[in-house]
Amino acid sequence: MRFENYSVQSQQDAQLQWHGLDVDFAKSLLQEMDCGYRFVSVPWGRALKMLELGEIDLMLSVSKTAQRMRFAYFIGPQRMENIVFATNTKRPFYVQSLEQLFSLAMPVAIQRGAYYGEAFEKRMKQEVDSEDKFIYVPDNQRKLHLLRHGRISGFLEEKYNIIYQVEHNPDFVEIEIAPLVVNSEPVYIAVSKESVSRAQIEQLKEAFERLRSSGKLAQILKKYKLD
């Protein structure tokens, strides 16, 4: 099972133990199934490819797309995700529309393999010189580094992650959220079709429904102030 040491979704402590929103979801689901598990730290884009190949079995907080449905089953929805534009308070770009996002004087960092919604994907296909306007980064720390050093106008990120980091991470003190909401839609638990059997998928779905019906999923969301 893939996680990345970043923000409230998944963090690894000094004892190499994992904690966070997605970690709580994953542990609750697999414990409900009485299923063993092992966490691995892998960047998002690489993890999606590993999921496709069956090298990892499960990912959390994944947007459902036609392309991903070819290699993964989707269980959920897990929660709602809101993608926003984060900018530097010292060099702010107050983007209010998708068209403004594609017209900035400095590039925007986006994560390789991430999905930013149908409207963003459609607009990106129309862009002739997207390399001049967007920088692909392998992980979240890289886009933070680029923003801090004035290499980009900002980056796209889950709103809740930014709010959490601003409150708990001194590296985010000079980061604020622009008015634009790039995308808002449910995210799911994605399970590899290559490594997980159909029978196991049905067991996962049943376990998820038991957690939802019992209120345990709602308790996790409440714990992280997402209820």
XYZ file of N, CA, C and O in Angstrom, residues 85-95 104 106-109 143-156 162 166 170-178:
164
model
N -5.280 26.730 -5.947
C -3.991 27.284 -6.372
C -3.327 27.951 -5.175
O -3.881 28.885 -4.580
N -2.143 27.471 -4.797
C -1.380 28.034 -3.685
C -0.302 28.964 -4.220
O 0.394 28.632 -5.183
N -0.164 30.133 -3.606
C 0.801 31.120 -4.071
C 1.581 31.689 -2.882
O 1.231 31.442 -1.725
N 2.635 32.432 -3.171
C 3.490 33.006 -2.132
C 2.962 34.377 -1.721
O 2.678 35.220 -2.574
N 2.835 34.615 -0.412
C 2.300 35.900 0.062
C 3.188 37.072 -0.324
O 2.707 38.203 -0.453
N 4.489 36.820 -0.535
C 5.399 37.900 -0.922
C 5.320 38.207 -2.414
O 5.639 39.320 -2.838
N 4.920 37.212 -3.202
C 4.758 37.387 -4.653
C 3.420 36.770 -5.068
O 3.375 35.789 -5.811
N 2.311 37.324 -4.581
C 1.007 36.667 -4.782
C 0.467 36.790 -6.203
O 0.676 37.794 -6.879
N -0.211 35.746 -6.623
C -0.952 35.732 -7.883
C -2.396 35.362 -7.525
O -2.686 34.194 -7.245
N -3.284 36.352 -7.525
C -4.659 36.115 -7.089
C -5.517 35.638 -8.262
O -6.304 36.378 -8.835
N -5.327 34.387 -8.596
C -6.009 33.777 -9.733
C -7.472 33.503 -9.380
O -7.770 32.900 -8.352
N -0.599 33.096 -16.652
C 0.323 33.709 -15.707
C 1.705 33.916 -16.332
O 2.126 33.163 -17.210
N 4.518 33.522 -14.818
C 5.436 32.501 -14.327
C 4.730 31.146 -14.331
O 3.508 31.078 -14.185
N 5.486 30.067 -14.492
C 4.845 28.741 -14.572
C 4.210 28.286 -13.268
O 4.506 28.809 -12.190
N 3.327 27.305 -13.382
C 2.635 26.690 -12.257
C 3.163 25.261 -12.103
O 3.316 24.538 -13.093
N 3.441 24.851 -10.884
C 3.912 23.484 -10.646
C 2.723 22.547 -10.467
O 1.796 22.840 -9.716
N 7.696 21.100 -5.350
C 6.956 22.299 -5.731
C 7.018 23.365 -4.643
O 7.021 24.561 -4.938
N 7.123 22.944 -3.383
C 7.308 23.898 -2.300
C 8.664 24.593 -2.427
O 8.776 25.809 -2.244
N 9.687 23.843 -2.778
C 11.032 24.393 -2.978
C 11.039 25.418 -4.121
O 11.632 26.501 -3.989
N 10.381 25.098 -5.209
C 10.329 26.006 -6.360
C 9.616 27.310 -6.016
O 10.049 28.393 -6.425
N 8.548 27.224 -5.247
C 7.803 28.427 -4.869
C 8.626 29.297 -3.926
O 8.672 30.521 -4.073
N 9.286 28.673 -2.992
C 10.099 29.417 -2.020
C 11.220 30.193 -2.703
O 11.613 31.276 -2.253
N 11.755 29.656 -3.798
C 12.864 30.288 -4.502
C 12.426 31.111 -5.712
O 13.251 31.506 -6.541
N 11.133 31.387 -5.827
C 10.643 32.272 -6.875
C 10.703 31.724 -8.274
O 10.703 32.489 -9.248
N 10.696 30.397 -8.417
C 10.778 29.777 -9.740
C 9.403 29.571 -10.374
O 9.306 29.340 -11.576
N 8.362 29.625 -9.557
C 7.007 29.395 -10.056
C 6.060 30.433 -9.443
O 6.378 31.067 -8.443
N 4.899 30.591 -10.066
C 3.879 31.494 -9.522
C 3.122 30.844 -8.376
O 2.598 31.521 -7.485
N 3.044 29.526 -8.399
C 2.330 28.783 -7.369
C 2.214 27.324 -7.776
O 2.839 26.886 -8.754
N 1.401 26.574 -7.046
C 1.211 25.164 -7.372
C -0.216 24.744 -7.042
O -0.904 25.386 -6.250
N -0.653 23.669 -7.665
C -1.985 23.123 -7.419
C -1.897 22.072 -6.307
O -0.989 21.253 -6.288
N -3.103 22.265 2.346
C -2.489 23.587 2.511
C -2.881 24.199 3.850
O -2.031 24.733 4.578
N -0.124 25.148 6.682
C 0.029 26.528 7.154
C -0.029 26.579 8.677
O 0.694 27.348 9.318
N 6.256 25.332 9.468
C 6.805 26.677 9.275
C 7.208 26.976 7.834
O 7.282 28.139 7.441
N 7.437 25.950 7.027
C 7.778 26.158 5.609
C 6.613 26.747 4.827
O 6.800 27.260 3.723
N 5.390 26.668 5.393
C 4.198 27.138 4.690
C 3.700 28.497 5.196
O 2.623 28.934 4.799
N 4.495 29.137 6.038
C 4.061 30.405 6.632
C 3.738 31.446 5.567
O 2.791 32.228 5.697
N 4.495 31.477 4.479
C 4.325 32.497 3.446
C 3.480 32.009 2.271
O 3.554 32.563 1.173
N 2.662 30.997 2.502
C 1.818 30.454 1.436
C 0.355 30.744 1.734
O -0.107 30.606 2.863
N -0.375 31.172 0.705
C -1.799 31.426 0.847
C -2.555 30.839 -0.341
O -1.971 30.496 -1.370
N -3.861 30.749 -0.191
C -4.715 30.134 -1.207
C -5.399 31.212 -2.033
O -6.034 32.121 -1.489
N -5.279 31.126 -3.349
C -5.952 32.046 -4.258
C -7.442 31.687 -4.348
O -7.852 30.587 -3.966
